[in-house]
Each structure stands twice: as C-alpha cells, then as structure tokens.
PDB file of C-alpha atoms in Angstrom:
ATOM      1  CA  MET A  21      46.989  14.172  18.391  1.00 78.00           C
ATOM      2  CA  VAL A  22      49.448  15.064  15.630  1.00 83.00           C
ATOM      3  CA  ALA A  23      49.419  18.596  17.153  1.00 90.00           C
ATOM      4  CA  GLU A  24      50.338  17.128  20.598  1.00 94.00           C
ATOM      5  CA  GLN A  25      53.192  15.299  18.914  1.00 94.00           C
ATOM      6  CA  LEU A  26      54.378  18.318  17.114  1.00 94.00           C
ATOM      7  CA  ARG A  27      54.474  20.274  20.268  1.00 95.00           C
ATOM      8  CA  HIS A  28      56.475  17.381  22.199  1.00 97.00           C
ATOM      9  CA  PRO A  29      60.016  18.514  23.107  1.00 97.00           C
ATOM     10  CA  THR A  30      61.540  15.407  21.368  1.00 97.00           C
ATOM     11  CA  VAL A  31      59.655  16.073  18.073  1.00 97.00           C
ATOM     12  CA  ALA A  32      60.315  19.914  18.337  1.00 96.00           C
ATOM     13  CA  GLY A  33      63.910  19.267  18.779  1.00 97.00           C
ATOM     14  CA  ILE A  34      64.161  16.890  15.754  1.00 97.00           C
ATOM     15  CA  ALA A  35      62.272  19.781  13.843  1.00 96.00           C
ATOM     16  CA  ARG A  36      64.645  22.259  14.815  1.00 96.00           C
ATOM     17  CA  GLY A  37      67.754  19.864  14.567  1.00 96.00           C
ATOM     18  CA  ASP A  38      68.855  20.826  18.123  1.00 96.00           C
ATOM     19  CA  LEU A  39      67.584  17.807  20.169  1.00 97.00           C
ATOM     20  CA  ASP A  40      70.066  16.568  22.564  1.00 97.00           C
ATOM     21  CA  GLU A  41      72.106  13.722  21.064  1.00 97.00           C
ATOM     22  CA  ARG A  42      71.688  11.440  23.970  1.00 97.00           C
ATOM     23  CA  VAL A  43      67.844  11.765  23.845  1.00 97.00           C
ATOM     24  CA  PHE A  44      67.715  11.044  20.245  1.00 98.00           C
ATOM     25  CA  ALA A  45      70.060   8.178  20.773  1.00 98.00           C
ATOM     26  CA  SER A  46      67.721   6.590  23.596  1.00 98.00           C
ATOM     27  CA  TRP A  47      64.656   7.238  21.479  1.00 98.00           C
ATOM     28  CA  LEU A  48      66.519   5.498  18.604  1.00 97.00           C
ATOM     29  CA  GLU A  49      67.193   2.351  20.731  1.00 98.00           C
ATOM     30  CA  GLN A  50      63.679   2.308  21.828  1.00 98.00           C
ATOM     31  CA  ASP A  51      62.200   2.771  18.394  1.00 98.00           C
ATOM     32  CA  TYR A  52      64.501  -0.024  16.943  1.00 98.00           C
ATOM     33  CA  LEU A  53      63.115  -2.505  19.636  1.00 98.00           C
ATOM     34  CA  TYR A  54      59.606  -1.285  18.736  1.00 98.00           C
ATOM     35  CA  LEU A  55      60.196  -1.771  14.982  1.00 98.00           C
ATOM     36  CA  LEU A  56      61.436  -5.264  15.655  1.00 98.00           C
ATOM     37  CA  ASP A  57      58.071  -6.079  17.233  1.00 98.00           C
ATOM     38  CA  TYR A  58      56.028  -4.044  14.568  1.00 98.00           C
ATOM     39  CA  VAL A  59      57.675  -6.486  11.823  1.00 98.00           C
ATOM     40  CA  ARG A  60      56.141  -9.516  14.066  1.00 98.00           C
ATOM     41  CA  VAL A  61      52.811  -7.459  13.933  1.00 98.00           C
ATOM     42  CA  PHE A  62      52.737  -7.387  10.277  1.00 98.00           C
ATOM     43  CA  ALA A  63      53.816 -11.298  10.010  1.00 97.00           C
ATOM     44  CA  ARG A  64      50.898 -12.049  12.461  1.00 98.00           C
ATOM     45  CA  LEU A  65      48.471 -10.247  10.549  1.00 98.00           C
ATOM     46  CA  ALA A  66      49.839 -11.848   7.174  1.00 98.00           C
ATOM     47  CA  TRP A  67      48.805 -15.014   8.757  1.00 97.00           C
ATOM     48  CA  GLN A  68      45.173 -14.024   9.090  1.00 97.00           C
ATOM     49  CA  ALA A  69      45.263 -11.820   6.045  1.00 98.00           C
ATOM     50  CA  PRO A  70      42.832 -12.480   3.016  1.00 98.00           C
ATOM     51  CA  ALA A  71      45.129 -14.251   0.286  1.00 98.00           C
ATOM     52  CA  ARG A  72      45.168 -11.170  -1.812  1.00 97.00           C
ATOM     53  CA  ARG A  73      46.711  -9.193   1.105  1.00 98.00           C
ATOM     54  CA  VAL A  74      49.355 -11.707   2.474  1.00 98.00           C
ATOM     55  CA  GLY A  75      52.105 -10.214   0.121  1.00 98.00           C
ATOM     56  CA  ASP A  76      51.164  -6.712   1.000  1.00 97.00           C
ATOM     57  CA  LEU A  77      51.639  -7.528   4.803  1.00 98.00           C
ATOM     58  CA  VAL A  78      54.866  -9.610   4.012  1.00 97.00           C
ATOM     59  CA  ASP A  79      56.093  -6.551   1.950  1.00 95.00           C
ATOM     60  CA  LEU A  80      55.390  -4.129   4.913  1.00 96.00           C
ATOM     61  CA  ALA A  81      57.300  -6.426   7.223  1.00 97.00           C
ATOM     62  CA  HIS A  82      60.196  -6.651   4.707  1.00 96.00           C
ATOM     63  CA  SER A  83      60.168  -2.716   4.292  1.00 94.00           C
ATOM     64  CA  THR A  84      60.316  -2.158   7.949  1.00 96.00           C
ATOM     65  CA  LEU A  85      62.737  -4.825   8.673  1.00 96.00           C
ATOM     66  CA  HIS A  86      65.277  -3.660   5.998  1.00 95.00           C
ATOM     67  CA  ASP A  87      64.531   0.101   5.211  1.00 93.00           C
ATOM     68  CA  GLU A  88      63.568   1.687   8.406  1.00 95.00           C
ATOM     69  CA  LEU A  89      65.724  -0.552  10.498  1.00 96.00           C
ATOM     70  CA  ASP A  90      68.450   0.455   8.225  1.00 96.00           C
ATOM     71  CA  LEU A  91      67.902   3.860   8.766  1.00 96.00           C
ATOM     72  CA  HIS A  92      67.856   3.262  12.582  1.00 97.00           C
ATOM     73  CA  ARG A  93      71.327   1.415  12.362  1.00 97.00           C
ATOM     74  CA  SER A  94      72.803   4.432  10.293  1.00 96.00           C
ATOM     75  CA  LEU A  95      71.490   7.088  12.554  1.00 97.00           C
ATOM     76  CA  ALA A  96      72.769   4.909  15.609  1.00 97.00           C
ATOM     77  CA  ALA A  97      76.174   5.092  14.463  1.00 94.00           C
ATOM     78  CA  ASP A  98      75.916   8.880  14.043  1.00 95.00           C
ATOM     79  CA  PHE A  99      74.421   9.255  17.478  1.00 97.00           C
ATOM     80  CA  GLY A 100      76.268   6.742  19.486  1.00 97.00           C
ATOM     81  CA  ALA A 101      73.185   4.501  19.989  1.00 98.00           C
ATOM     82  CA  ASP A 102      73.689   0.895  21.154  1.00 97.00           C
ATOM     83  CA  LEU A 103      70.795  -1.001  19.433  1.00 97.00           C
ATOM     84  CA  GLU A 104      72.089  -4.407  20.168  1.00 96.00           C
ATOM     85  CA  SER A 105      72.148  -3.948  24.198  1.00 97.00           C
ATOM     86  CA  ALA A 106      69.142  -1.820  24.412  1.00 98.00           C
ATOM     87  CA  ALA A 107      66.279  -3.084  26.591  1.00 98.00           C
ATOM     88  CA  LYS A 108      62.697  -1.841  26.170  1.00 98.00           C
ATOM     89  CA  GLY A 109      61.637   0.964  28.254  1.00 98.00           C
ATOM     90  CA  PRO A 110      58.166   0.884  29.918  1.00 98.00           C
ATOM     91  CA  ALA A 111      56.481   2.922  26.996  1.00 98.00           C
ATOM     92  CA  CYS A 112      57.980   0.703  24.310  1.00 98.00           C
ATOM     93  CA  ALA A 113      57.113  -2.359  26.355  1.00 98.00           C
ATOM     94  CA  ALA A 114      53.517  -1.132  26.769  1.00 98.00           C
ATOM     95  CA  TYR A 115      53.075  -0.127  23.179  1.00 98.00           C
ATOM     96  CA  THR A 116      54.421  -3.409  21.753  1.00 98.00           C
ATOM     97  CA  SER A 117      52.648  -5.906  23.922  1.00 98.00           C
ATOM     98  CA  TRP A 118      49.528  -3.868  23.224  1.00 98.00           C
ATOM     99  CA  LEU A 119      50.189  -4.066  19.432  1.00 98.00           C
ATOM    100  CA  LEU A 120      51.118  -7.805  19.443  1.00 98.00           C
ATOM    101  CA  GLU A 121      47.893  -8.624  21.461  1.00 98.00           C
ATOM    102  CA  ALA A 122      45.691  -6.345  19.217  1.00 98.00           C
ATOM    103  CA  ALA A 123      47.043  -8.432  16.150  1.00 98.00           C
ATOM    104  CA  ALA A 124      45.406 -11.538  17.258  1.00 98.00           C
ATOM    105  CA  ASP A 125      42.456 -10.135  15.493  1.00 98.00           C
ATOM    106  CA  TYR A 126      43.047  -9.123  11.798  1.00 98.00           C
ATOM    107  CA  ALA A 127      40.852  -5.987  11.876  1.00 98.00           C
ATOM    108  CA  ASP A 128      41.848  -4.934  15.325  1.00 98.00           C
ATOM    109  CA  GLY A 129      45.420  -5.407  14.450  1.00 98.00           C
ATOM    110  CA  LEU A 130      45.178  -3.107  11.453  1.00 98.00           C
ATOM    111  CA  ALA A 131      43.490  -0.539  13.489  1.00 98.00           C
ATOM    112  CA  ALA A 132      45.945  -0.724  16.241  1.00 98.00           C
ATOM    113  CA  LEU A 133      49.067  -0.352  13.780  1.00 97.00           C
ATOM    114  CA  TYR A 134      47.656   2.372  11.690  1.00 97.00           C
ATOM    115  CA  PRO A 135      48.287   5.146  14.065  1.00 97.00           C
ATOM    116  CA  CYS A 136      52.105   4.628  13.946  1.00 96.00           C
ATOM    117  CA  MET A 137      52.113   4.533   9.960  1.00 95.00           C
ATOM    118  CA  TRP A 138      49.802   7.484   9.694  1.00 97.00           C
ATOM    119  CA  GLY A 139      51.271   9.496  12.536  1.00 96.00           C
ATOM    120  CA  TYR A 140      54.970   9.170  11.095  1.00 96.00           C
ATOM    121  CA  SER A 141      53.819  10.120   7.585  1.00 96.00           C
ATOM    122  CA  THR A 142      51.941  13.098   8.877  1.00 96.00           C
ATOM    123  CA  LEU A 143      54.874  14.298  10.983  1.00 96.00           C
ATOM    124  CA  GLY A 144      57.312  13.694   8.243  1.00 96.00           C
ATOM    125  CA  THR A 145      55.422  15.721   5.795  1.00 96.00           C
ATOM    126  CA  LEU A 146      54.639  18.536   8.224  1.00 96.00           C
ATOM    127  CA  LEU A 147      58.328  18.646   9.413  1.00 96.00           C
ATOM    128  CA  ALA A 148      59.826  18.345   5.722  1.00 96.00           C
ATOM    129  CA  ASP A 149      58.690  21.925   5.105  1.00 91.00           C
ATOM    130  CA  ALA A 150      61.244  23.420   7.258  1.00 91.00           C
ATOM    131  CA  ALA A 151      63.576  20.646   7.720  1.00 87.00           C
ATOM    132  CA  PRO A 152      66.590  21.331  10.030  1.00 95.00           C
ATOM    133  CA  ALA A 153      70.158  22.054   8.676  1.00 93.00           C
ATOM    134  CA  ASP A 154      71.462  19.001  10.487  1.00 95.00           C
ATOM    135  CA  PRO A 155      71.577  16.214   7.927  1.00 95.00           C
ATOM    136  CA  ARG A 156      71.065  13.480  10.562  1.00 95.00           C
ATOM    137  CA  TYR A 157      67.702  14.918  11.720  1.00 96.00           C
ATOM    138  CA  ARG A 158      67.032  15.799   8.038  1.00 96.00           C
ATOM    139  CA  ARG A 159      67.465  12.008   6.963  1.00 95.00           C
ATOM    140  CA  TRP A 160      65.049  10.954   9.557  1.00 96.00           C
ATOM    141  CA  ILE A 161      62.306  13.569   8.454  1.00 97.00           C
ATOM    142  CA  ASP A 162      62.904  12.820   4.684  1.00 96.00           C
ATOM    143  CA  THR A 163      62.520   9.073   5.324  1.00 95.00           C
ATOM    144  CA  TYR A 164      58.844   9.650   6.797  1.00 96.00           C
ATOM    145  CA  ALA A 165      58.052  12.441   4.359  1.00 97.00           C
ATOM    146  CA  ASP A 166      58.826  10.224   1.328  1.00 96.00           C
ATOM    147  CA  PRO A 167      55.872   9.768  -1.079  1.00 96.00           C
ATOM    148  CA  GLY A 168      56.797   5.858  -0.725  1.00 94.00           C
ATOM    149  CA  PHE A 169      56.157   5.919   2.929  1.00 95.00           C
ATOM    150  CA  ALA A 170      52.695   7.715   2.450  1.00 96.00           C
ATOM    151  CA  GLU A 171      52.036   5.170  -0.159  1.00 95.00           C
ATOM    152  CA  LEU A 172      52.568   2.268   2.422  1.00 94.00           C
ATOM    153  CA  THR A 173      50.480   4.305   4.785  1.00 96.00           C
ATOM    154  CA  GLY A 174      47.766   4.549   2.217  1.00 96.00           C
ATOM    155  CA  LEU A 175      47.949   0.612   1.673  1.00 96.00           C
ATOM    156  CA  CYS A 176      47.350   0.217   5.423  1.00 97.00           C
ATOM    157  CA  ALA A 177      44.348   2.460   5.169  1.00 97.00           C
ATOM    158  CA  GLU A 178      43.015   0.434   2.371  1.00 98.00           C
ATOM    159  CA  MET A 179      43.573  -2.848   4.242  1.00 98.00           C
ATOM    160  CA  LEU A 180      41.838  -1.375   7.258  1.00 98.00           C
ATOM    161  CA  ASP A 181      38.908  -0.265   5.413  1.00 97.00           C
ATOM    162  CA  GLU A 182      38.582  -3.658   3.546  1.00 98.00           C
ATOM    163  CA  ALA A 183      38.545  -5.467   7.076  1.00 98.00           C
ATOM    164  CA  GLU A 184      35.522  -3.509   7.901  1.00 96.00           C
ATOM    165  CA  PRO A 185      36.166  -3.311  11.734  1.00 96.00           C
ATOM    166  CA  GLU A 186      33.412  -2.352  14.026  1.00 96.00           C
ATOM    167  CA  PRO A 187      33.665   1.407  13.763  1.00 97.00           C
ATOM    168  CA  ARG A 188      33.691   2.444  17.572  1.00 98.00           C
ATOM    169  CA  ARG A 189      36.092  -0.340  18.166  1.00 97.00           C
ATOM    170  CA  ALA A 190      38.389   0.816  15.624  1.00 97.00           C
ATOM    171  CA  ARG A 191      38.358   4.277  16.774  1.00 97.00           C
ATOM    172  CA  ARG A 192      39.141   3.266  20.188  1.00 98.00           C
ATOM    173  CA  LEU A 193      41.937   1.202  19.001  1.00 98.00           C
ATOM    174  CA  PHE A 194      43.281   4.103  16.854  1.00 97.00           C
ATOM    175  CA  GLU A 195      42.917   6.644  19.592  1.00 97.00           C
ATOM    176  CA  GLU A 196      44.767   4.106  22.038  1.00 98.00           C
ATOM    177  CA  GLY A 197      47.540   3.759  19.535  1.00 98.00           C
ATOM    178  CA  MET A 198      47.819   7.486  19.307  1.00 97.00           C
ATOM    179  CA  ARG A 199      48.192   7.833  23.040  1.00 97.00           C
ATOM    180  CA  HIS A 200      51.101   5.135  22.817  1.00 98.00           C
ATOM    181  CA  GLU A 201      52.530   7.157  20.079  1.00 97.00           C
ATOM    182  CA  LEU A 202      52.488  10.328  22.171  1.00 96.00           C
ATOM    183  CA  ALA A 203      54.015   8.487  25.089  1.00 97.00           C
ATOM    184  CA  PHE A 204      56.644   6.859  23.046  1.00 96.00           C
ATOM    185  CA  TRP A 205      58.346  10.309  22.724  1.00 96.00           C
ATOM    186  CA  ASP A 206      58.974  10.654  26.485  1.00 94.00           C
ATOM    187  CA  VAL A 207      62.488   9.139  26.541  1.00 80.00           C
TER     188      VAL A 207
END
C-alpha cells in the first residue's frame, strides 16, 4: 500500500516539490485536525496501557502535539493554510472516528494507529533520497525521514507486539488503517 501512496498525485507532487500550494494547504488543514485526534488516541491508549507503557504513550502524544503540530503551524504560514477555521472533510472525519473507536481496546487501538506512523516513516525515508529543492516540501519530508521518527514508529511496533493482538484482527485493522491513509491524500 505504500507503493499506492507513492503513486498518489498528492504524494508525487510533494516528492517533486511542485504540488499545487492550495492542495497542500488543504491537506495541511485536514492533517492538523487529524493529528489533534491522534493525540486523543494516544491519550486513550495511555489510560489502558500497562504501567510501563503509560509514559511512552504520553510521550508520543506530547511529540505529536508539539513537534508535528508545530511543523504544521509553520508550514501553514508558508502555504496560507487556515488551521484554526478548518473543518474536517469526509476522509478525515471517517479516519479519526474509526481510530478513536478502535482505541476503546488497547491492542486494537495500537493496531489501528500503527499504519499512520509506519506509513509516514516509510514515505519520509523513501522520499528523502530525492527530496525536492523547495525547502517547504523538503522540511515535511525531512520530518518523517528523521531517525527519531523511525524510533517512535519502532516503539509503537514494540507496544503492538507486546499487546499480543489476535493476528487476523490486527491485520484487518492495519489494512483498514492503510486504506484510510490512502484516502486521506485525496484533498
């Protein structure tokens, strides 16, 4: 499914650095709203987590709230996105409501949120090899190609493995999450 994302016109435009600025601004607004709910998913999972993982999930929520959303605020200024007035579109609303519902169960929630982290880490790594000259798009790519982001992704994978979800159910949740990820690029 990463190959499908790489072929998606929005991702391909980011990779080339020539994506229409209005499209990226719209995507930024939706992703900003998504990330606010992603923080809530981490918080909901932290409430259910084994004691030794509470801090990890709180740290993931903190990193998302401060680091990723700071990136979005910075890029919003460059692209003219209006983060404060944005309203969720259908893909964002469907994805976030699905994630929040999945997070009612610790193992299911981890399986549902993993596609986002894994997908962005993978995309960032793949796109970094030929990042565009436009520093705005390069900053986005560099964020997700960063080894620190890969470490956070690995931490999520570790927590998911420890939660021992039912394998078929975890696979279905992962695949549905990847379908949401692909649909999210349609702005």
